[in-house]
Tab-separated table of C-alpha atoms in Angstrom:
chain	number	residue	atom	x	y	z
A	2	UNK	CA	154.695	-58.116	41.887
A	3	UNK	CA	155.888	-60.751	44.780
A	4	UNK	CA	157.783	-64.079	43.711
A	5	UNK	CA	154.533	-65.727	44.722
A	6	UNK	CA	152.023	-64.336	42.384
A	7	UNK	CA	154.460	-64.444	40.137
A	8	UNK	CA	154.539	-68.240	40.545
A	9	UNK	CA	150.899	-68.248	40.522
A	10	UNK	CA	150.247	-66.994	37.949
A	11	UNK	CA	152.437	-69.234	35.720
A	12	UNK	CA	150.902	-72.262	37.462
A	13	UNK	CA	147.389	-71.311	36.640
A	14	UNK	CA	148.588	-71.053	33.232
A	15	UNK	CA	150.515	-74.184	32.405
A	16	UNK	CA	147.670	-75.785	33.673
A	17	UNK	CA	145.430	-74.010	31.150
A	18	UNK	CA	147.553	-74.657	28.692
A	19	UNK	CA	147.528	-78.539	29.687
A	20	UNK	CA	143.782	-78.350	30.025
A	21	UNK	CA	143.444	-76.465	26.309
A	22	UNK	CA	145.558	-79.405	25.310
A	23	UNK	CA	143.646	-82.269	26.764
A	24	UNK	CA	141.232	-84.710	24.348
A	25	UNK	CA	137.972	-83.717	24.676
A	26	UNK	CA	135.717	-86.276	26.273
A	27	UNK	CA	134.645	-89.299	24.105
A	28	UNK	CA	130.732	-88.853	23.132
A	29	UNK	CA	128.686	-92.334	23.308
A	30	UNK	CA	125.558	-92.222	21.272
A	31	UNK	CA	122.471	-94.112	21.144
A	32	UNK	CA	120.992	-94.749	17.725
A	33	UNK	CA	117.664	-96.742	16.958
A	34	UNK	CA	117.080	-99.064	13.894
A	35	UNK	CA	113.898	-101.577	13.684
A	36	UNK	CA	116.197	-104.325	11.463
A	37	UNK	CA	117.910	-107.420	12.665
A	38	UNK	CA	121.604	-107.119	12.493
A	39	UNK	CA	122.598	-108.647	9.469
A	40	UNK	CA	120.205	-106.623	7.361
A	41	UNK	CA	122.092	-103.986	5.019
A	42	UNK	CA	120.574	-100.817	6.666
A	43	UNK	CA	121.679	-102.074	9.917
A	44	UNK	CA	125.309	-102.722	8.381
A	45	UNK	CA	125.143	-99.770	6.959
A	46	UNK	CA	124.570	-97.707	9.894
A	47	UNK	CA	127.274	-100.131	11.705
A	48	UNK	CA	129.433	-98.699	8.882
A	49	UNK	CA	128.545	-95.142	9.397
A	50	UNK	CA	129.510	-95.624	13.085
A	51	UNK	CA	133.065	-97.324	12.302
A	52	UNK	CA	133.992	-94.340	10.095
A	53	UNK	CA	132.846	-91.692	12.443
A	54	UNK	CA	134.944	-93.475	15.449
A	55	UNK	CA	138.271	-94.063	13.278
A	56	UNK	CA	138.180	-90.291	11.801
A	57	UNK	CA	137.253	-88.577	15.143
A	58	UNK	CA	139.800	-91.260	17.145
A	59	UNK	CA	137.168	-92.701	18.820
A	60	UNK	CA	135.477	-89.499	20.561
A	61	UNK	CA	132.565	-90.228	19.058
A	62	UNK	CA	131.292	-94.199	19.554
A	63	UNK	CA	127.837	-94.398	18.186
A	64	UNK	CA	126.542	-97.795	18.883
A	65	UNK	CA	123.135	-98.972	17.066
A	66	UNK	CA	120.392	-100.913	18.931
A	67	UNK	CA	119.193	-102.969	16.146
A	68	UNK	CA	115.581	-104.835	16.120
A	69	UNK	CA	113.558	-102.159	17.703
A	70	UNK	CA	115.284	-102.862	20.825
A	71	UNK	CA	114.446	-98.891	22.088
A	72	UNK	CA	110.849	-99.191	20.921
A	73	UNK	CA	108.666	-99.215	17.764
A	74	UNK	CA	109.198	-96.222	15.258
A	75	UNK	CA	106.374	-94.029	16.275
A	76	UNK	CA	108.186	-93.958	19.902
A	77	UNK	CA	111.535	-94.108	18.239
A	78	UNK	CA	110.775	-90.702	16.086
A	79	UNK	CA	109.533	-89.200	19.653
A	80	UNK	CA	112.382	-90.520	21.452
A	81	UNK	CA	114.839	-88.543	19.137
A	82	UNK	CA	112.623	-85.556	18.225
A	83	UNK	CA	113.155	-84.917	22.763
A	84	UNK	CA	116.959	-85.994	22.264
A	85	UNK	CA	116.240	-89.470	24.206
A	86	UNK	CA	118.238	-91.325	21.427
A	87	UNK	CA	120.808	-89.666	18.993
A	88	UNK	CA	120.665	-91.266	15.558
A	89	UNK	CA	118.252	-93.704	13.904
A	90	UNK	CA	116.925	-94.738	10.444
A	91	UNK	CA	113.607	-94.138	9.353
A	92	UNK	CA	111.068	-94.792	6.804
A	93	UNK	CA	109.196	-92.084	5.651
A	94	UNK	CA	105.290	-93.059	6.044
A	95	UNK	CA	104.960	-92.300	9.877
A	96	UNK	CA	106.462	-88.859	8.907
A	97	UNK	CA	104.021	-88.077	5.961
A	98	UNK	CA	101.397	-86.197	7.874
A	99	UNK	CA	104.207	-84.265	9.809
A	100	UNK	CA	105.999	-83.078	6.999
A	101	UNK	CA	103.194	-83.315	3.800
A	102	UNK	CA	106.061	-82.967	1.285
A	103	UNK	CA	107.474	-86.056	1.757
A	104	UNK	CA	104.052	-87.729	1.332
A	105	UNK	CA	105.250	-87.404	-2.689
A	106	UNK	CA	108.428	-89.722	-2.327
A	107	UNK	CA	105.761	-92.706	-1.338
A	108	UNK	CA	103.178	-91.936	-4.498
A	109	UNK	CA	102.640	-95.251	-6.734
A	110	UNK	CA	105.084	-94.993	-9.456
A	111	UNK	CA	106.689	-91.903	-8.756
A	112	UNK	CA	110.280	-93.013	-9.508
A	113	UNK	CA	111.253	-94.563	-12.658
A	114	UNK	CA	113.861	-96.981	-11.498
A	115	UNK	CA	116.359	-97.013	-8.305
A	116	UNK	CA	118.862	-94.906	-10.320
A	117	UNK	CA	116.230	-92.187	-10.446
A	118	UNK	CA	115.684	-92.410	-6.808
A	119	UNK	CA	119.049	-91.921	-6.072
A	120	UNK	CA	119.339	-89.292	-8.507
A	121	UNK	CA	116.126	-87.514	-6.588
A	122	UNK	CA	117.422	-87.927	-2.887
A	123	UNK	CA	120.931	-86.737	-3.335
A	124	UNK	CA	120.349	-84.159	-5.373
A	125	UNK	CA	118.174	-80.721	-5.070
A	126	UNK	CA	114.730	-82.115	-3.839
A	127	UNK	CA	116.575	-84.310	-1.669
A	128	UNK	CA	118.389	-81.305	0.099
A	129	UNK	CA	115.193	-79.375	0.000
A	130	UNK	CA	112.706	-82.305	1.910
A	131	UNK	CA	115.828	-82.437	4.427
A	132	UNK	CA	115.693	-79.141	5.324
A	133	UNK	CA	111.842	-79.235	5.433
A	134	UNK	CA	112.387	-82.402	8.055
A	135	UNK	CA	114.646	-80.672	10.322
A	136	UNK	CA	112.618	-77.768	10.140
A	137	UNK	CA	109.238	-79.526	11.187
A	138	UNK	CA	111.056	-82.548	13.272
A	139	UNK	CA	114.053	-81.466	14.891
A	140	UNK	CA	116.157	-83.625	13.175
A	141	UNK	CA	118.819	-83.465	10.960
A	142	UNK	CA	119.090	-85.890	7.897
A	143	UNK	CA	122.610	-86.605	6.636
A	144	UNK	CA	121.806	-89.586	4.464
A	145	UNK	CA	119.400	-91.709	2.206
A	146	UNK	CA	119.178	-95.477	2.090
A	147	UNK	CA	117.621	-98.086	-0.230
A	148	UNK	CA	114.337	-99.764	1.136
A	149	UNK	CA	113.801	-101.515	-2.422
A	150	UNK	CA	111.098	-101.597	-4.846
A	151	UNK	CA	107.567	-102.994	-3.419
A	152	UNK	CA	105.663	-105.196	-5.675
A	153	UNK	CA	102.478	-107.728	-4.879
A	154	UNK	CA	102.292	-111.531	-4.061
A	155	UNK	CA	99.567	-113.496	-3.513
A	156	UNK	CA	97.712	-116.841	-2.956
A	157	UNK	CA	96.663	-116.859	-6.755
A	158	UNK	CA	98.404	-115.900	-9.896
A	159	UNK	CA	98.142	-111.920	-10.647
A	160	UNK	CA	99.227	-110.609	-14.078
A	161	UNK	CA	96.992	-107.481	-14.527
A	162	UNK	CA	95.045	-105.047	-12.261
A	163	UNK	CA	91.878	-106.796	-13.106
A	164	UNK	CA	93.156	-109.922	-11.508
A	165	UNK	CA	93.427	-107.578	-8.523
A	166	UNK	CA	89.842	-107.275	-8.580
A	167	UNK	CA	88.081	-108.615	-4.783
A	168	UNK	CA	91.200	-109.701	-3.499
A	169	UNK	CA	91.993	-108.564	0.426
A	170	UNK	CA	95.481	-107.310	0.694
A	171	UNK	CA	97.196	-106.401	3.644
A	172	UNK	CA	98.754	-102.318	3.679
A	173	UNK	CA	100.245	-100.443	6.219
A	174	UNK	CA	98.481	-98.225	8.271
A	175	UNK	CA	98.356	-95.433	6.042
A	176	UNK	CA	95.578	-93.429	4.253
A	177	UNK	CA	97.570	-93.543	0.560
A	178	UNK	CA	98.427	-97.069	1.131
A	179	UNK	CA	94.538	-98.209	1.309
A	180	UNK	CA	93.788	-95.843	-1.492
A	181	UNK	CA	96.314	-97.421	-3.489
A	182	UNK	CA	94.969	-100.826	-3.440
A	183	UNK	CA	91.706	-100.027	-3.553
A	184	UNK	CA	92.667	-98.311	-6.525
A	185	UNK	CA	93.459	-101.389	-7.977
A	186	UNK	CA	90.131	-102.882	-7.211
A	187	UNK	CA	91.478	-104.875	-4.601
A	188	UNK	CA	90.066	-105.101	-0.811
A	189	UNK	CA	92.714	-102.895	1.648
A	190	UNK	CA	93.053	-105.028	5.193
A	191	UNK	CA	95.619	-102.814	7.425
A	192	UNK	CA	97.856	-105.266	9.001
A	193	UNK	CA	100.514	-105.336	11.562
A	194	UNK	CA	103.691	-106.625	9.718
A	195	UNK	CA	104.077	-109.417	12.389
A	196	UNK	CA	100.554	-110.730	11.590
A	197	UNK	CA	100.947	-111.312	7.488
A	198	UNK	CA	102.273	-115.030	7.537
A	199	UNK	CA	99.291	-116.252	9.833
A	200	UNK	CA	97.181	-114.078	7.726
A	201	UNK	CA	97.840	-115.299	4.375
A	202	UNK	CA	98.357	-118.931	5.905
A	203	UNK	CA	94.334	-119.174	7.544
A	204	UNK	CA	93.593	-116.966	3.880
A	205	UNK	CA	92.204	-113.643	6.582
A	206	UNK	CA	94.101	-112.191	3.474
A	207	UNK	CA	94.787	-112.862	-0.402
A	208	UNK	CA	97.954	-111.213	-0.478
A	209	UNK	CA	100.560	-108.292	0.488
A	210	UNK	CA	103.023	-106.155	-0.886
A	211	UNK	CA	106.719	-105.512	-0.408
A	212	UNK	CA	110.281	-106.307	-1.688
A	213	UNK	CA	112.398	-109.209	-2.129
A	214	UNK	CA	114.206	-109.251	1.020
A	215	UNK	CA	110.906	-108.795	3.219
A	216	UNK	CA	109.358	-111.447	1.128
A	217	UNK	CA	111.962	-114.246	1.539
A	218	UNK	CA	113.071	-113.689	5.088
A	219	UNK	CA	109.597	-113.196	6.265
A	220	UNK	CA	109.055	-116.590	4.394
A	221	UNK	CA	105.775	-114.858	3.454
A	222	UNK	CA	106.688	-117.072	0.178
A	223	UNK	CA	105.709	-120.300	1.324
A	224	UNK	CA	101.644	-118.997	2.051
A	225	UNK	CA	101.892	-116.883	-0.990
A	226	UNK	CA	103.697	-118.779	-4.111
A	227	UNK	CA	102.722	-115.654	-6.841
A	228	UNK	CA	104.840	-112.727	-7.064
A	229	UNK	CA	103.810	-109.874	-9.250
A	230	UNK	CA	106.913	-107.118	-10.663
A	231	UNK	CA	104.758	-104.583	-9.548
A	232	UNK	CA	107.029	-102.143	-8.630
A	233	UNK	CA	104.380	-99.924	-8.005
A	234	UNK	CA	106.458	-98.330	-4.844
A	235	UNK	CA	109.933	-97.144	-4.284
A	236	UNK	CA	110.450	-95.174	-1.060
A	237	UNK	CA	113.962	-93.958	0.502
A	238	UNK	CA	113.915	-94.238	3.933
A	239	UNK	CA	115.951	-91.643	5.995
A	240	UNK	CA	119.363	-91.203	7.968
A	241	UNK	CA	118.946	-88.808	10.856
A	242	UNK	CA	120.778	-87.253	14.015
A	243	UNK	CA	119.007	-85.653	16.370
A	244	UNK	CA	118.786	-82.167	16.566
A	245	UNK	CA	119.758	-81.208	19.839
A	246	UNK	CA	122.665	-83.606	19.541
A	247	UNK	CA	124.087	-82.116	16.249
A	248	UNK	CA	123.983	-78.730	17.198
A	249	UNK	CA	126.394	-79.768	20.168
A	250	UNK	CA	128.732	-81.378	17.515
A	251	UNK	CA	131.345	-79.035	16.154
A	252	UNK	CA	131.340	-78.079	12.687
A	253	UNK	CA	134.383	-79.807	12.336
A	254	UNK	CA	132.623	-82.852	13.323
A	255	UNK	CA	129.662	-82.180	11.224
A	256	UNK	CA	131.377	-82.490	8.582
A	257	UNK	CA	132.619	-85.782	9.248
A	258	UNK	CA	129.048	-87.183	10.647
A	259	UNK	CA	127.962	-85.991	7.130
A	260	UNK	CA	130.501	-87.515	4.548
A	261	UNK	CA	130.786	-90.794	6.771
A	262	UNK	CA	126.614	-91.202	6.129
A	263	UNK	CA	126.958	-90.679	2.848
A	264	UNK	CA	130.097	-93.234	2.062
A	265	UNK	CA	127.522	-95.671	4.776
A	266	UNK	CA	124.567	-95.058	2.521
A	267	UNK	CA	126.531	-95.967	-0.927
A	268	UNK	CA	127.672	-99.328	1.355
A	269	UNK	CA	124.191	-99.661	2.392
A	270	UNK	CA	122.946	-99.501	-1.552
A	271	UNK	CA	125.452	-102.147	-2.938
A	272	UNK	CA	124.112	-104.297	-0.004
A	273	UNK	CA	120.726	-104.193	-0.738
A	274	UNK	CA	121.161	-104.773	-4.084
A	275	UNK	CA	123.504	-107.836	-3.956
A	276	UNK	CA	120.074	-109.128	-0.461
A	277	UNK	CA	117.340	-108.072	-3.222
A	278	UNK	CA	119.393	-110.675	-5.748
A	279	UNK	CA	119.780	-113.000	-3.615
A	280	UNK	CA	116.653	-113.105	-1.977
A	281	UNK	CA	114.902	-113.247	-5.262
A	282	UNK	CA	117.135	-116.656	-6.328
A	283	UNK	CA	115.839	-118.111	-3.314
A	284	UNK	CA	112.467	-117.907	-3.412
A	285	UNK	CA	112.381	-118.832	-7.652
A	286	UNK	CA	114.680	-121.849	-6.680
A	287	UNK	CA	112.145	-122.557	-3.906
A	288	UNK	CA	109.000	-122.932	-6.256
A	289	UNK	CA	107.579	-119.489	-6.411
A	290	UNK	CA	105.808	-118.247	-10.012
A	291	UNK	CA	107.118	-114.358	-10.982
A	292	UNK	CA	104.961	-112.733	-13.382
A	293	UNK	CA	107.626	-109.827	-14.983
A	294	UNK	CA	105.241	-106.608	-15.524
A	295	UNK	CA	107.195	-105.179	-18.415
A	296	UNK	CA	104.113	-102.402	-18.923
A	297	UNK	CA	103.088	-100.936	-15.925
A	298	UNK	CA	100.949	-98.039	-17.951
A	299	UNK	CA	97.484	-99.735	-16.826
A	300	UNK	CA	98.692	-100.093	-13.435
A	301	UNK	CA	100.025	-96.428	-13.421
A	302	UNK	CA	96.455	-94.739	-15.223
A	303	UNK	CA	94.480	-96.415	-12.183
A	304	UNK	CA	96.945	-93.868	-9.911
A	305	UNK	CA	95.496	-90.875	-11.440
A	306	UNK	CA	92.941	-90.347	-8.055
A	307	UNK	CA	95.597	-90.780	-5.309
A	308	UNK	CA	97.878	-88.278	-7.290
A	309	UNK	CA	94.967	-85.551	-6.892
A	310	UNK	CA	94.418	-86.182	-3.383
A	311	UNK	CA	97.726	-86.393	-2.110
A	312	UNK	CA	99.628	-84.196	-4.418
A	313	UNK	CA	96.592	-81.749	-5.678
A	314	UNK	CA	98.045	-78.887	-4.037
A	315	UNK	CA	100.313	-76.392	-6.537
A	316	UNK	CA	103.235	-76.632	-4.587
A	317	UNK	CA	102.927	-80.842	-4.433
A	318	UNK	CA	102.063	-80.740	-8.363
A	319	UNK	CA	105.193	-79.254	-8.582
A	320	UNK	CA	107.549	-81.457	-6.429
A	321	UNK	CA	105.998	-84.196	-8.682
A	322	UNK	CA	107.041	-82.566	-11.510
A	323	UNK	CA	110.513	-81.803	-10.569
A	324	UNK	CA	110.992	-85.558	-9.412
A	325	UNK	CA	109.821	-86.399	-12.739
A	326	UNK	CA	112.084	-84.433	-14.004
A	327	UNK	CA	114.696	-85.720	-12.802
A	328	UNK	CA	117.477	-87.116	-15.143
């Protein structure tokens, strides 16, 4: 073999070697979220993306466009079903007739309390609807967050279902959402979000439903002094990465995108705890009348009709049962 190939050959190896050795190349990602920055899920996810960047020394930078800034959900779940964006959070009602199943986390009083949601998501059923999602969606969830327990408020004082009775009350755009309140006797007026204020304000409504937070920084409050401890709804909304993007990730990396979502969710949950506090203390201090629902069994017996529609099937019946189960 001549001194020259010789010396080749080493060359092409020590520069192998120094390639092999190299950092690979930082990955930016794109993640979607519909909340304004200061809102817990967005800190949360802002969280997520601080822990992923200090344990994988900054080769992966995931940076967040909060306030719908890439689009409304519908076109955000598109966008990262095709690998357009990389991460996002998401609540589940826009995925309900995609993936059935999770149809069951939004029944009316499915869920005890927020411990027992918790307890539901992270556990068995949890991993199970995950696996169902990425299945169905191409995306991978790697975390739950707190949306909060939804209750009513109105123009006029409600303390039982019959009160309910007439009154037009703006849903979301969803089948078991107008079944709900009509349900309750009440008049179902699908409603885009931005519209409720003006709404309950000119009296094209009686009332709406959501959580504290919504409720005071929407100042929906001010048009609608009576708020009802309904709690007739507590849905977990969704952490996912996109499909195509994880399987690129190493499982090395995996494994930190996973526990980092799950440390950002418990951050997220202390969050929304401490808003839903605090957002409750400002609307009481601002006037508002809260009517505590201690018994919610007459509110619950009116749910008996959504349950057979929407979870009638055997394998539904069962997921109910399981989440009932739940301890």
């Amino acid at each position: 073999m001549s001194k020259r190939t010789i010396a080749g050959r080493a060359f092409a190896a020590a520069a192998a070697l120094l390639i092999s050795a190299a950092p690979l190349a930082a990955q930016e990602w794109r993640g979607w979220n519909i909340h304004v920055p200061d809102y817990p899920n967005s800190r949360g996810l802002d969280r997520w993306a601080e822990l992923v960047a200090q344990r994988t020394n900054n080769r992966i930078r995931m940076r967040t466009f909060h306030s719908a800034q890439l689009g409304q959900q519908d076109e955000a779940i598109q966008q990262l079903r095709l690998g357009a964006i990389d991460f996002a959070n998401f609540n589940l009602s826009p995925l309900n007739n995609l993936v059935p199943e999770t149809q069951v986390l939004t029944l009316p009083f499915i869920f005890r309390d927020v411990a027992h949601v918790h307890k539901t998501v992270d556990g068995e059923v949890g991993d199970e609807l995950a696996k169902l999602i990425e299945a169905r969606l191409n995306m991978v969830v790697v975390s739950w967050f707190d949306a909060g327990a939804r209750s009513m408020y109105t123009r006029r004082i409600v303390r039982t279902p019959a009160d309910m009775q007439g009154l037009k009350i703006r849903v979301q755009t969803s089948d078991l959402w107008v079944d709900l309140i009509r349900a309750l006797g009440a008049n179902a007026t699908p409603l885009p979000f931005g519209e409720v204020y003006t709404g309950l304000q000119t009296g094209v409504i009686d009332g709406a439903e959501n959580n504290w937070p919504s409720y005071e920084s929407q100042r929906h409050f001010e048009v609608a002094r009576f708020y009802t401890t309904t709690e007739h709804s507590n849905v977990p909304e969704i952490v996912v990465v996109a499909k195509p993007r994880w399987d690129r990730a190493s499982p090395a990396d995996r494994e930190i995108l996973r526990t980092a979502a799950r440390e950002a969710s418990a951050y997220q949950r202390q969050l929304w705890a401490e808003r839903e506090k605090s957002s409750r203390d400002k609307v009481v201090a601002a006037g508002v009348t809260v009517t505590e629902i201690t018994d919610r069994g007459p509110w619950q017996q009116l749910m008996a009709p959504l349950y057979e529609k929407y979870a009638g099937a055997p394998n539904m019946k069962a997921l109910v049962d399981r989440i009932r189960a739940v301890q």
